[in-house]
Coordinates of C-alpha atoms in Angstrom, one line a residue:
M17 CA -153.0 47.8 -37.8
P18 CA -152.7 50.4 -41.0
S19 CA -154.1 49.9 -44.6
R20 CA -152.6 48.7 -47.7
K21 CA -153.6 52.3 -49.1
A22 CA -151.4 54.0 -45.9
L23 CA -149.1 51.4 -46.4
V24 CA -148.5 52.2 -49.8
A25 CA -148.4 56.0 -49.5
R26 CA -146.0 55.6 -46.8
L27 CA -143.7 53.7 -49.0
E28 CA -144.1 56.7 -51.5
A29 CA -143.0 58.9 -49.1
Q30 CA -140.1 57.0 -48.3
R31 CA -139.1 56.1 -52.1
T32 CA -139.2 59.7 -52.4
D33 CA -136.7 60.2 -49.4
L34 CA -134.4 56.9 -50.9
L35 CA -134.5 58.9 -54.2
R36 CA -133.4 62.0 -52.8
A37 CA -130.4 60.6 -50.7
M38 CA -129.5 58.7 -54.2
A39 CA -129.2 62.3 -56.0
C40 CA -127.4 63.4 -53.3
V41 CA -124.8 60.2 -52.8
N42 CA -124.2 61.2 -56.8
R43 CA -123.8 64.5 -56.3
A44 CA -121.0 64.1 -54.3
R45 CA -119.8 61.6 -56.5
R46 CA -119.7 63.9 -59.7
T47 CA -118.3 66.5 -57.3
L48 CA -115.1 64.3 -56.4
E49 CA -114.7 63.5 -59.9
E50 CA -114.3 67.1 -60.9
H51 CA -112.1 67.7 -58.1
V52 CA -109.6 65.4 -58.9
A53 CA -110.6 65.3 -62.7
E54 CA -107.5 64.9 -65.5
G55 CA -106.2 67.4 -67.1
P56 CA -104.1 67.2 -70.4
A57 CA -101.4 64.3 -71.1
G58 CA -102.9 62.7 -68.0
R59 CA -101.6 65.4 -64.8
L60 CA -103.9 66.6 -62.1
Q61 CA -104.8 69.8 -63.1
R62 CA -104.4 72.7 -60.4
I63 CA -107.1 73.7 -58.2
S64 CA -107.3 76.7 -56.1
P65 CA -107.8 76.8 -52.5
K66 CA -110.9 78.9 -52.6
R67 CA -112.2 75.8 -55.6
H68 CA -111.2 73.3 -53.6
E69 CA -113.2 74.6 -50.1
V70 CA -116.3 75.3 -52.8
Y71 CA -115.9 71.5 -53.5
E72 CA -115.7 70.3 -50.3
E73 CA -118.5 72.2 -49.0
R74 CA -120.7 70.9 -51.9
V75 CA -119.4 67.2 -51.3
L76 CA -120.3 67.6 -47.3
E77 CA -123.4 69.3 -48.2
A78 CA -124.5 66.3 -50.8
L79 CA -123.7 63.7 -48.0
N80 CA -125.4 65.5 -45.4
G81 CA -128.5 65.4 -47.3
A82 CA -127.8 61.9 -48.0
G83 CA -127.8 60.8 -44.2
E84 CA -130.9 63.2 -43.5
A85 CA -132.9 61.4 -46.5
L86 CA -131.5 57.7 -45.3
A87 CA -132.3 58.7 -41.6
T88 CA -136.0 59.4 -42.2
A89 CA -136.5 56.6 -44.6
Y90 CA -135.0 53.4 -43.0
P91 CA -137.2 53.8 -39.8
M92 CA -140.5 54.1 -41.6
L93 CA -139.2 51.2 -43.9
E94 CA -138.8 49.1 -40.7
R95 CA -142.2 49.8 -39.4
I96 CA -143.8 49.2 -42.6
A97 CA -141.8 46.0 -43.2
A98 CA -143.1 44.7 -39.5
A99 CA -146.4 45.7 -40.3
L100 CA -145.9 43.4 -43.4
D101 CA -144.7 40.8 -41.0
V102 CA -147.6 40.7 -39.3
E103 CA -150.7 40.9 -42.0
E104 CA -148.7 37.7 -43.6
M105 CA -148.7 36.0 -40.3
L106 CA -152.7 37.2 -39.8
K107 CA -153.3 35.5 -43.4
E108 CA -151.6 31.9 -42.2

């Protein structure tokens, strides 16, 4: 069974991955907000096809980054939770 120090180190690594995922999702959200930003008099701004392509690429890149970070973090968090459950059972 891993030591508490090892579990804490793993949790910190997963925390970093989850923070990266949150940053990626926030970047995608901000990009989408920019893309649909309203211009004067509440009308949507016209965006060139090239700019639209840049926004789309940025959103996809950010969401892919978030997906990778979550895919890395989630299995490790499950293993840590299972290890903590075992430790709690041993205390009983």
